Each structure stands twice: as C-alpha cells, then as structure tokens.
Short mmCIF file of C-alpha atoms and ligand atoms in Angstrom, two decimals:
data_model
loop_
_atom_site.label_atom_id
_atom_site.label_comp_id
_atom_site.label_asym_id
_atom_site.label_seq_id
_atom_site.Cartn_x
_atom_site.Cartn_y
_atom_site.Cartn_z
CA UNK A 94 1.11 -17.36 15.83
CA UNK A 95 0.13 -14.25 15.13
CA UNK A 96 1.14 -11.22 12.12
CA UNK A 97 1.66 -7.92 13.62
CA UNK A 98 1.65 -4.78 11.03
CA UNK A 99 2.96 -1.49 12.12
CA UNK A 100 2.66 1.34 9.38
CA UNK A 101 4.75 4.22 9.03
CA UNK A 102 2.76 6.41 11.38
CA UNK A 103 3.29 4.00 14.17
CA UNK A 104 6.83 4.19 14.11
CA UNK A 105 7.32 8.20 13.37
CA UNK A 106 9.44 9.01 16.24
CA UNK A 107 10.73 7.05 19.41
CA UNK A 108 7.45 7.84 21.25
CA UNK A 109 5.86 5.23 18.96
CA UNK A 110 8.34 2.97 19.15
CA UNK A 111 7.95 2.72 22.85
CA UNK A 112 4.50 2.65 22.33
CA UNK A 113 4.83 -0.17 19.82
CA UNK A 114 6.67 -1.83 22.36
CA UNK A 115 4.17 -1.90 24.58
CA UNK A 116 1.67 -3.26 22.33
CA UNK A 117 4.19 -6.12 21.63
CA UNK A 118 4.61 -6.85 25.21
CA UNK A 119 0.64 -7.59 25.57
CA UNK A 120 0.76 -10.31 23.21
CA UNK A 121 1.85 -13.78 24.59
CA UNK A 122 1.62 -15.78 21.15
CA UNK A 123 4.51 -15.90 18.51
CA UNK A 124 4.63 -12.84 16.33
CA UNK A 125 5.52 -12.06 13.13
CA UNK A 126 5.99 -8.14 13.01
CA UNK A 127 6.14 -6.63 9.87
CA UNK A 128 7.21 -2.98 9.89
CA UNK A 129 7.00 -0.05 7.30
CA UNK A 130 9.48 2.66 6.96
CA UNK A 131 9.30 5.94 9.77
CA UNK A 132 6.44 8.25 8.71
CA UNK A 133 7.02 9.73 6.11
CA UNK A 134 10.68 8.59 5.05
CA UNK A 135 8.95 6.93 1.94
CA UNK A 136 8.15 10.42 0.20
CA UNK A 137 11.68 11.65 1.32
CA UNK A 138 13.53 8.99 -0.57
CA UNK A 139 11.06 9.53 -3.30
CA UNK A 140 12.51 12.85 -3.30
CA UNK A 141 16.42 11.81 -2.92
CA UNK A 142 15.90 9.55 -5.84
CA UNK A 143 14.61 12.34 -8.02
CA UNK A 144 17.44 14.63 -7.15
CA UNK A 145 19.63 12.14 -7.81
CA UNK A 146 18.38 10.68 -11.15
CA UNK A 147 18.31 14.56 -12.60
CA UNK A 148 21.94 14.93 -11.45
CA UNK A 149 21.25 17.42 -9.10
CA UNK A 150 23.56 17.65 -5.75
CA UNK A 151 20.89 18.44 -3.80
CA UNK A 152 20.19 14.71 -3.18
CA UNK A 153 22.91 14.42 -0.81
CA UNK A 154 21.19 17.29 1.73
CA UNK A 155 18.14 15.33 1.34
CA UNK A 156 19.53 11.95 2.20
CA UNK A 157 21.02 13.94 5.22
CA UNK A 158 17.89 15.07 6.21
CA UNK A 159 16.72 11.75 6.29
CA UNK A 160 19.66 10.51 8.34
CA UNK A 161 19.42 12.85 10.81
CA UNK A 162 15.83 11.95 11.33
CA UNK A 163 16.71 8.35 12.04
CA UNK A 164 19.93 9.30 14.24
CA UNK A 165 17.43 11.49 16.19
CA UNK A 166 15.15 8.66 17.01
CA UNK A 167 18.31 6.29 17.86
CA UNK A 168 19.95 8.60 20.14
CA UNK A 169 16.60 9.07 22.03
CA UNK A 170 15.69 5.27 22.16
CA UNK A 171 19.65 4.04 23.02
CA UNK A 172 21.33 7.31 24.31
CA UNK A 173 25.21 6.72 24.06
CA UNK A 174 25.03 3.26 23.56
CA UNK A 175 27.04 3.56 19.75
CA UNK A 176 26.08 -0.19 18.80
CA UNK A 177 22.87 0.81 16.98
CA UNK A 178 24.03 3.96 15.37
CA UNK A 179 26.87 2.02 14.25
CA UNK A 180 24.69 -0.49 12.05
CA UNK A 181 22.52 2.50 10.89
CA UNK A 182 25.49 4.71 9.90
CA UNK A 183 26.41 1.31 7.97
CA UNK A 184 23.20 1.08 6.28
CA UNK A 185 23.51 4.52 5.15
CA UNK A 186 27.17 4.49 4.12
CA UNK A 187 25.69 1.56 1.88
CA UNK A 188 23.03 3.62 0.05
CA UNK A 189 25.36 6.62 -0.15
CA UNK A 190 28.46 4.55 -1.76
CA UNK A 191 25.34 3.23 -4.23
CA UNK A 192 24.44 6.52 -5.07
CA UNK A 193 28.11 7.54 -5.52
CA UNK A 194 29.31 4.83 -7.40
CA UNK A 195 26.81 3.54 -9.57
CA UNK A 196 25.75 4.22 -13.15
CA UNK A 197 22.06 5.27 -13.17
CA UNK A 198 19.70 2.80 -14.23
CA UNK A 199 15.75 2.98 -15.29
CA UNK A 200 13.93 5.02 -12.65
CA UNK A 201 11.70 2.11 -11.65
CA UNK A 202 14.98 -0.21 -10.89
CA UNK A 203 16.45 2.45 -9.09
CA UNK A 204 13.32 3.07 -7.34
CA UNK A 205 13.55 -0.06 -5.64
CA UNK A 206 16.93 0.26 -4.79
CA UNK A 207 17.04 3.24 -3.23
CA UNK A 208 13.31 3.39 -1.60
CA UNK A 209 13.83 0.24 -0.20
CA UNK A 210 16.01 1.49 2.46
CA UNK A 211 13.26 3.15 4.60
CA UNK A 212 12.14 -0.37 5.45
CA UNK A 213 15.44 -1.50 6.33
CA UNK A 214 16.44 1.04 9.01
CA UNK A 215 12.98 1.37 10.88
CA UNK A 216 13.29 -2.59 10.97
CA UNK A 217 17.02 -2.38 12.45
CA UNK A 218 15.77 0.37 14.67
CA UNK A 219 12.61 -1.41 16.04
CA UNK A 220 14.23 -4.64 16.43
CA UNK A 221 17.26 -3.53 18.30
CA UNK A 222 14.56 -1.64 20.83
CA UNK A 223 12.53 -4.59 20.91
CA UNK A 224 15.73 -6.81 21.92
CA UNK A 225 16.46 -4.59 24.75
CA UNK A 226 12.99 -5.23 26.03
CA UNK A 227 12.36 -9.26 25.50
CA UNK A 228 14.88 -11.78 24.71
CA UNK A 229 14.44 -13.78 21.65
CA UNK A 230 14.00 -11.40 18.90
CA UNK A 231 15.08 -11.75 14.99
CA UNK A 232 15.73 -9.67 12.35
CA UNK A 233 14.76 -10.95 9.03
CA UNK A 234 15.75 -9.42 5.23
CA UNK A 235 12.72 -9.95 3.57
CA UNK A 236 14.58 -9.51 0.17
CA UNK A 237 15.96 -12.65 0.40
CA UNK A 238 12.88 -14.39 1.76
CA UNK A 239 9.89 -12.84 -0.50
CA UNK A 240 11.21 -13.31 -3.62
CA UNK A 241 9.77 -11.67 -6.39
CA UNK A 242 9.97 -11.13 -10.21
CA UNK A 243 11.68 -8.20 -11.76
CA UNK A 244 8.92 -5.78 -12.33
CA UNK A 245 10.32 -3.05 -10.22
CA UNK A 246 7.99 -0.83 -8.49
CA UNK A 247 4.58 -3.23 -8.32
CA UNK A 248 6.79 -6.85 -8.32
CA UNK A 249 5.07 -9.90 -8.55
CA UNK A 250 5.86 -12.55 -5.49
CA UNK A 251 6.85 -15.91 -6.34
CA UNK A 252 4.83 -17.75 -4.62
CA UNK A 253 6.15 -21.35 -3.92
CA UNK A 254 9.96 -20.43 -3.89
CA UNK A 255 9.12 -17.72 -0.96
CA UNK A 256 7.03 -20.13 0.85
CA UNK A 257 9.93 -22.58 1.14
CA UNK A 258 12.29 -19.24 2.38
CA UNK A 259 9.19 -18.40 4.42
CA UNK A 260 8.96 -21.13 6.42
CA UNK A 261 12.10 -22.13 7.06
CA UNK A 262 13.32 -18.46 8.15
CA UNK A 263 10.19 -18.22 10.84
CA UNK A 264 9.78 -21.17 12.09
CA UNK A 265 9.95 -20.13 16.02
CA UNK A 266 12.62 -22.86 16.95
CA UNK A 267 14.50 -20.40 18.86
CA UNK A 268 12.93 -17.05 18.41
CA UNK A 269 9.32 -16.13 19.26
CA UNK A 270 9.28 -12.74 17.78
CA UNK A 271 10.65 -11.90 14.43
CA UNK A 272 10.42 -8.33 12.66
CA UNK A 273 10.80 -7.75 9.09
CA UNK A 274 10.01 -5.11 6.66
CA UNK A 275 6.81 -4.80 4.76
CA UNK A 276 6.88 -3.60 0.83
CA UNK A 277 9.89 -4.86 -0.10
CA UNK A 278 11.25 -8.11 -1.77
CA UNK A 279 14.05 -9.39 -3.56
CA UNK A 280 14.65 -10.83 -7.15
CA UNK A 281 16.83 -13.96 -7.53
CA UNK A 282 19.95 -12.24 -8.70
CA UNK A 283 19.98 -10.07 -5.20
CA UNK A 284 18.05 -7.03 -6.76
CA UNK A 285 15.39 -5.22 -3.99
CA UNK A 286 11.84 -4.85 -5.16
CA UNK A 287 8.97 -2.98 -4.12
CA UNK A 288 5.14 -4.21 -3.94
CA UNK A 289 3.35 -0.87 -4.66
CA UNK A 290 3.13 2.25 -2.41
CA UNK A 291 1.52 1.50 0.80
CA UNK A 292 2.29 -2.41 0.23
CA UNK A 293 3.51 -3.22 3.67
CA UNK A 294 -0.01 -4.60 4.50
CA UNK A 295 0.29 -6.73 1.46
CA UNK A 296 3.62 -8.22 3.29
CA UNK A 297 1.62 -9.01 6.37
CA UNK A 298 -0.93 -10.92 4.76
CA UNK A 299 1.68 -12.74 2.31
CA UNK A 300 3.65 -14.08 5.27
CA UNK A 301 0.41 -14.98 7.27
CA UNK A 302 -0.45 -16.89 4.47
CA UNK A 303 2.36 -18.96 4.17
CA UNK A 304 2.57 -19.33 7.89
CA UNK A 305 -1.04 -20.19 8.52
CA UNK A 306 -1.42 -17.49 11.29
CA UNK A 307 -4.14 -17.53 13.25
CA UNK A 308 -4.44 -13.71 12.11
CA UNK A 309 -3.09 -10.53 11.24
CA UNK A 310 -3.29 -7.16 13.17
CA UNK A 311 -2.72 -3.89 11.04
CA UNK A 312 -2.09 -1.49 13.97
CA UNK A 313 -3.06 2.22 12.56
CA UNK A 314 -4.08 5.84 13.83
CA UNK A 315 -7.74 5.33 13.46
CA UNK A 316 -10.29 3.54 15.32
CA UNK A 317 -10.99 0.69 12.73
CA UNK A 318 -12.39 0.96 9.45
CA UNK A 319 -14.79 3.55 9.22
CA UNK A 320 -17.67 4.05 6.70
CA UNK A 321 -16.42 7.35 5.39
CA UNK A 322 -12.74 9.25 5.23
CA UNK A 323 -13.19 11.36 8.35
CA UNK A 324 -11.77 14.31 6.90
CA UNK A 325 -14.20 14.01 4.25
CA UNK A 326 -17.24 13.40 6.48
CA UNK A 327 -16.92 14.55 10.24
CA UNK A 328 -19.44 12.12 11.28
CA UNK A 329 -17.97 8.97 9.86
CA UNK A 330 -18.89 5.87 11.76
CA UNK A 331 -16.89 2.61 12.93
CA UNK A 332 -18.02 -0.98 11.13
CA UNK A 333 -17.29 -3.67 13.79
CA UNK A 334 -17.00 -6.39 11.25
CA UNK A 335 -16.95 -6.55 7.65
CA UNK A 336 -16.64 -9.44 5.11
CA UNK A 337 -13.58 -10.06 2.71
CA UNK A 338 -15.94 -9.46 -0.17
CA UNK A 339 -17.03 -6.20 1.41
CA UNK A 340 -13.42 -4.90 2.32
CA UNK A 341 -11.94 -5.74 -1.40
CA UNK A 342 -14.72 -3.99 -2.88
CA UNK A 343 -13.79 -0.62 -0.44
CA UNK A 344 -10.33 -1.09 -1.06
CA UNK A 345 -10.60 -1.16 -5.13
CA UNK A 346 -12.91 1.43 -4.78
CA UNK A 347 -10.05 3.74 -3.34
CA UNK A 348 -10.97 3.43 0.41
CA UNK A 349 -7.39 3.75 1.79
CA UNK A 350 -7.79 1.38 4.99
CA UNK A 351 -5.85 -1.25 3.76
CA UNK A 352 -3.88 -2.31 0.04
CA UNK A 353 -6.35 -3.77 -2.04
CA UNK A 354 -3.98 -6.64 -2.45
CA UNK A 355 -3.96 -7.61 1.02
CA UNK A 356 -7.62 -9.41 1.42
CA UNK A 357 -6.81 -12.26 -1.34
CA UNK A 358 -4.07 -14.07 0.72
CA UNK A 359 -6.03 -13.93 3.78
CA UNK A 360 -9.19 -14.84 2.54
CA UNK A 361 -7.61 -18.10 0.65
CA UNK A 362 -6.73 -19.16 3.89
CA UNK A 363 -9.42 -18.01 5.93
CA UNK A 364 -7.26 -15.75 8.02
CA UNK A 365 -9.26 -12.83 9.83
CA UNK A 366 -7.56 -9.52 9.71
CA UNK A 367 -8.35 -6.97 12.48
CA UNK A 368 -7.53 -3.25 12.00
CA UNK A 369 -6.77 -1.73 15.32
CA UNK A 370 -5.60 1.61 16.86
CA UNK A 371 -2.16 1.90 18.48
CA UNK A 372 -3.48 4.78 20.43
CA UNK A 373 -6.30 2.64 22.31
CA UNK A 374 -4.92 -0.79 21.96
CA UNK A 375 -7.48 -1.89 24.11
CA UNK A 376 -10.35 -0.91 21.90
CA UNK A 377 -11.64 -3.56 19.85
CA UNK A 378 -11.11 -1.85 15.96
CA UNK A 379 -12.69 -3.93 13.08
CA UNK A 380 -12.40 -7.32 11.99
CA UNK A 381 -12.57 -8.54 8.20
CA UNK A 382 -13.34 -12.12 8.23
CA UNK A 383 -15.41 -14.55 5.92
CA UNK A 384 -18.74 -14.64 7.96
CA UNK A 385 -19.21 -11.06 8.92
CA UNK A 386 -22.25 -9.06 8.33
CA UNK A 387 -22.54 -5.77 8.45
CA UNK A 388 -24.76 -5.44 11.52
CA UNK A 389 -26.61 -2.52 10.83
CA UNK A 390 -25.97 -2.14 6.97
CA UNK A 391 -24.76 1.52 6.47
CA UNK A 392 -23.87 3.38 3.65
CA UNK A 393 -20.19 3.61 2.74
CA UNK A 394 -18.59 6.04 1.26
CA UNK A 395 -15.65 6.24 -0.61
CA UNK A 396 -13.73 8.66 -2.51
CA UNK A 397 -11.17 8.25 -5.22
CA UNK A 398 -9.26 11.75 -6.34
CA UNK A 399 -7.08 12.46 -9.00
CA UNK A 400 -8.89 10.60 -11.53
CA UNK A 401 -9.12 10.92 -15.35
CA UNK A 402 -12.00 9.96 -17.35
CA UNK A 403 -11.09 8.52 -20.99
CA UNK A 404 -13.77 8.32 -23.68
CA UNK A 405 -12.51 5.95 -26.54
CA UNK A 406 -14.17 5.56 -29.80
CA UNK A 407 -13.33 3.38 -33.08
CA UNK A 408 -12.75 5.99 -35.64
CA UNK A 409 -14.69 3.56 -38.34
CA UNK A 410 -17.81 3.63 -36.03
CA UNK A 411 -17.22 0.01 -35.49
CA UNK A 412 -18.99 -1.33 -32.42
CA UNK A 413 -16.94 -1.30 -29.20
CA UNK A 414 -18.10 -4.45 -27.77
CA UNK A 415 -16.67 -6.74 -30.41
CA UNK A 416 -13.06 -7.10 -30.98
CA UNK A 417 -12.13 -3.39 -29.97
CA UNK A 418 -13.06 -4.38 -26.32
CA UNK A 419 -10.33 -6.87 -25.94
CA UNK A 420 -7.62 -4.59 -27.88
CA UNK A 421 -8.53 -1.92 -25.81
CA UNK A 422 -8.03 -3.24 -22.71
CA UNK A 423 -4.95 -5.02 -23.59
CA UNK A 424 -3.75 -1.36 -24.29
CA UNK A 425 -4.24 -0.42 -20.85
CA UNK A 426 -2.34 -3.32 -19.28
CA UNK A 427 0.40 -2.85 -21.83
CA UNK A 428 0.39 1.00 -20.48
CA UNK A 429 0.66 -0.57 -16.78
CA UNK A 430 -2.66 1.45 -16.11
CA UNK A 431 -4.95 -0.04 -13.89
CA UNK A 432 -8.78 0.53 -14.94
CA UNK A 433 -10.97 2.07 -11.98
CA UNK A 434 -14.39 2.11 -13.67
CA UNK A 435 -15.67 1.21 -17.28
CA UNK A 436 -18.80 2.15 -18.90
CA UNK A 437 -19.47 0.83 -22.45
CA UNK A 438 -21.88 1.86 -24.85
CA UNK A 439 -22.65 0.80 -28.50
CA UNK A 440 -19.57 2.92 -30.38
CA UNK A 441 -17.88 3.93 -27.35
CA UNK A 442 -16.07 3.19 -24.01
CA UNK A 443 -15.44 5.75 -20.83
CA UNK A 444 -13.00 4.45 -18.26
CA UNK A 445 -11.92 6.10 -15.26
CA UNK A 446 -8.14 5.66 -14.37
CA UNK A 447 -6.05 7.38 -11.82
CA UNK A 448 -4.25 10.21 -13.21
CA UNK A 449 -0.82 9.18 -13.56
CA UNK A 450 0.22 11.86 -16.16
CA UNK A 451 2.93 10.65 -18.18
CA UNK A 452 1.60 7.26 -18.45
CA UNK A 453 -1.73 8.35 -19.74
CA UNK A 454 -0.04 10.59 -22.40
CA UNK A 455 1.13 7.70 -23.71
CA UNK A 456 -1.37 5.66 -23.51
CA UNK A 457 -3.87 8.31 -25.25
CA UNK A 458 -1.54 8.77 -28.11
CA UNK A 459 -1.24 5.13 -28.77
CA UNK A 460 -5.06 5.22 -28.86
CA UNK A 461 -5.06 7.84 -31.45
CA UNK A 462 -3.76 5.68 -33.92
CA UNK A 463 -6.78 4.12 -34.23
CA UNK A 464 -9.43 5.30 -32.26
CA UNK A 465 -10.61 8.98 -31.17
CA UNK A 466 -9.45 9.47 -27.74
CA UNK A 467 -10.63 12.54 -25.79
CA UNK A 468 -10.58 12.94 -21.62
CA UNK A 469 -11.78 14.91 -18.89
CA UNK A 470 -9.12 15.48 -16.49
CA UNK A 471 -9.41 16.77 -12.43
CA UNK A 472 -12.41 14.65 -12.01
CA UNK A 473 -12.98 12.20 -8.87
CA UNK A 474 -14.68 8.94 -8.23
CA UNK A 475 -16.87 8.63 -5.34
CA UNK A 476 -18.59 5.29 -4.75
CA UNK A 477 -21.19 4.40 -2.06
CA UNK A 478 -21.83 0.71 -1.08
CA UNK A 479 -25.56 -0.12 0.36
CA UNK A 480 -26.55 3.30 -0.86
CA UNK A 481 -29.58 4.93 0.00
CA UNK A 482 -31.59 8.00 -1.61
CA UNK A 483 -30.12 10.24 1.01
CA UNK A 484 -26.76 9.01 0.80
CA UNK A 485 -26.66 9.64 -2.89
CA UNK A 486 -27.94 13.24 -2.77
CA UNK A 487 -25.50 13.90 0.47
CA UNK A 488 -22.51 13.12 -1.96
CA UNK A 489 -23.57 14.84 -5.21
CA UNK A 490 -25.26 17.84 -4.44
CA UNK A 491 -23.87 20.44 -6.26
CA UNK A 492 -21.57 18.54 -8.30
CA UNK A 493 -21.46 18.00 -11.84
CA UNK A 494 -22.19 14.18 -12.43
CA UNK A 495 -20.43 13.22 -16.12
CA UNK A 496 -20.93 9.48 -15.38
CA UNK A 497 -23.20 7.26 -13.21
CA UNK A 498 -23.08 3.53 -12.68
CA UNK A 499 -25.63 1.81 -10.14
CA UNK A 500 -25.42 -1.83 -9.57
CA UNK A 501 -27.52 -3.62 -6.49
CA UNK A 502 -24.97 -2.83 -4.22
CA UNK A 503 -23.14 -0.24 -4.94
CA UNK A 504 -23.56 3.50 -6.90
CA UNK A 505 -20.64 5.43 -8.74
CA UNK A 506 -20.10 8.89 -9.92
CA UNK A 507 -17.52 10.54 -11.87
CA UNK A 508 -18.01 13.74 -10.77
CA UNK A 509 -15.55 17.06 -11.74
CA UNK A 510 -13.41 18.00 -8.68
CA UNK A 511 -14.73 20.90 -6.80
N1 LIG B 162 6.35 2.52 3.52
C1 LIG B 162 6.04 2.05 2.13
C2 LIG B 162 5.06 3.38 1.92
O1 LIG B 162 4.73 4.43 2.38
C3 LIG B 162 4.96 1.19 2.26
C4 LIG B 162 4.20 1.00 3.62
O2 LIG B 162 4.14 1.82 4.54
O3 LIG B 162 3.11 0.21 3.28
O4 LIG B 162 4.41 3.39 0.94
MG1 LIG B 163 3.90 4.23 4.78
#
C-alpha cells in the first residue's frame, strides 16, 4: 500500500478536487490518502479563533466566510444533492455551538479545538466525492486513531497506542481507499490536538511507518524539491533524488518542501518519499530515499526569514561552555523555542531563533536575571549546502553579515533583512 498526501493547494477548489480524483484513479494499489484543510482555511480559522478569544463578534462573520467557501465547493461538486451539504452543515454547527457555549480556555488548547475543523471539512468533502467515483472509500477520524499527549499545538504522538489503532482501522479488509486528516490527532480524553503548522506531511509519514507502506507521495504545486525557492532564485533547478540526511538538513535550515518531522519515521523504516506535482502528475518529481546521490552536486540555497539573533553573556564573565551551556539550553526548551543556529565563544553564545515575539520577550526577561542578553531583530538565516565560492558571493553580496558558520558541507549566514 501507499500513502498519498494532498496539501491545501491541491484541494483549494472544486476543480482541484476533480484533479485529485483523477490522480487517485490512476493508482491501482491500496491507498491511504491524507488531506490538509482547503487552501488557506487554517489561516482563516486562526483569525476566527483570535476574534473569538478577544470577545469580538466578528468571529461569526469570519466563520461564515469559511462556511461559504466550503459550501461553494460542495455545490460545485455535488449540485443539488443535499446529503453532503447536510454533513458539512452539521459539522459547522458543532463548531458554532462550541464557540457559543464553551468557556474559553487557554490559547493553545482552543487553537486545536477550533483549527482542527479545517481538516475535518476537507476530508468529508473529498471522501464523498471519491465515493461517487470509486466504490470502496472509507473516511477515518484521525482524532481517534493517532493518539497524542496534551501538548496542544505541538502534540507528541503516543506511538504504541497509535500504532495499534492505526493497524486495526486501516486494515484494507473491505476498503481499498482510506481518507483521513493530516495535521491533527487526539488525546485519550477525546480532545483534538495538532502536530504543528504544515504538519500533514508528518501525519503521512507516521501512517506510512505504522502500516509499513511501500512509499509516501506528497502531491504539491511544484515539480519536486528544488535547489532554491524559485521566488528567490528564478533559475532554481529540480533535484531528482536526495538522501534522507539531505532532506532533513534542508528542512531544518528552513526549506519549505516538507515538514522537518516527516523524515524520521520514513528513515526508520526505509520508506521512500516522492514529491510530485499534481499539476503534472505524469512527471517524476523528486524522491527522498536512503541511497540517493545528488548526481550532479549542486549548491542548495535555503532561506529562513523572520529570525532573531540573541547573544547571551554570563554577567560574571564566567565561561559559557561549562555549566552555563546546559542552563542556557534548558531555558530555551522550557520556553518552547527551537534553536536554529548556535555559535559559542569563551564568554558569550549567539543563538538564532524564529521571531515568535511574545515567547522571545519572555525568554530574554528570564535570561536577564543571570546573564546579559542582547538581540538583533529583523535578520535572516541563509544556508548553502554544498557551497562554492560563487554560491556564497551570490547570496551575501551587498548584505550585512552578522554571523558566519561553516562546516565541510554547509555554510550559514545570519544577515540583516534587506
Ligand atoms: N492545514 C495545516 C496548515 O495549513 C496543515 C497542513 O497543511 O499541513 O498548517
Ligand atoms: Mg496547509
């Protein structure tokens, strides 16, 4: 069996869902299909949530807009047939009811309860559409199948319980095609959780691992994995195959091709991942697998925007590399801040992190009790894998470099935003 994953762009309107069905039709193997929320629904639901938490009534209009967008897809795909509309109406009613009656909890918790609906709606619609085209299609509620802890917005999968459930649900005894939601999971007490933004790729990898899939195919609106973001470098080239290691390094550095957590579950079971274009499904795309070689080694350029560079110095001038190091990292972890780059000297350490302002502010305040901490905002992290002198000049020309770090395979620059 194979796992197919369709992201938001591949289910953005009725036309793209028809295209999805064509792609599914061309596959004769057993399939688990993981689907994201339609287009920009997750962002729209984030706005609904914010308005609701702030007590602003405009959340109702914002939610109505999301509803209308889904309804228009339903009308387009199913016409006057009221059955699917009924299902969607019911699901929206559940969310409206929740927003009207529940006592507001913490942001992260409410985020997962509200935003997870995007994937429920998209999968209901896609499943119903596929049912009209194929006989056996089974819709699975992943909130009851992938079990997680209650670290809302960044939930950890409870691996052994989830494996049991996944294997019993996706058993292919009667059905050949299963459809389920990416990005979301559920706790033992029945609450929805999410696995981090853009987490549907990760869901596909989890399911592939648990079901020993032959491969995962991530269908995207790009021809495969490129050696740079084409918005940044118009002449970016497609990579035919890359290793798991290369993929992990690229996504960690900020390449937006696949979610960074996706690779580990695949690597552990040696399952290849194909990135292919739903616009040109006949093309080969890129494969990530164990024995891949970058046939022609070319530099790979990665840009991570909206970074902050924090410098931390022990106030008493003690060395940073001793006990301070573990204390400093512990502080990052307790604030839930992921470290993107570290550079240490005798009495100071520089750390580059995503600019999540409220988290970073409270982190800096914490540090300032014992350390002096200063930061540079509005910076970017530029990385080149397999760098050459020309490649380095190409991206640093005219830029103010605040930090440079080089290993044999990778060079990284923290530069001020242009
Ligand atoms: N819908 C979620 C998001 O936009 C998950 C995903 O698309 O992978 O972040
Ligand atoms: Mg998405």
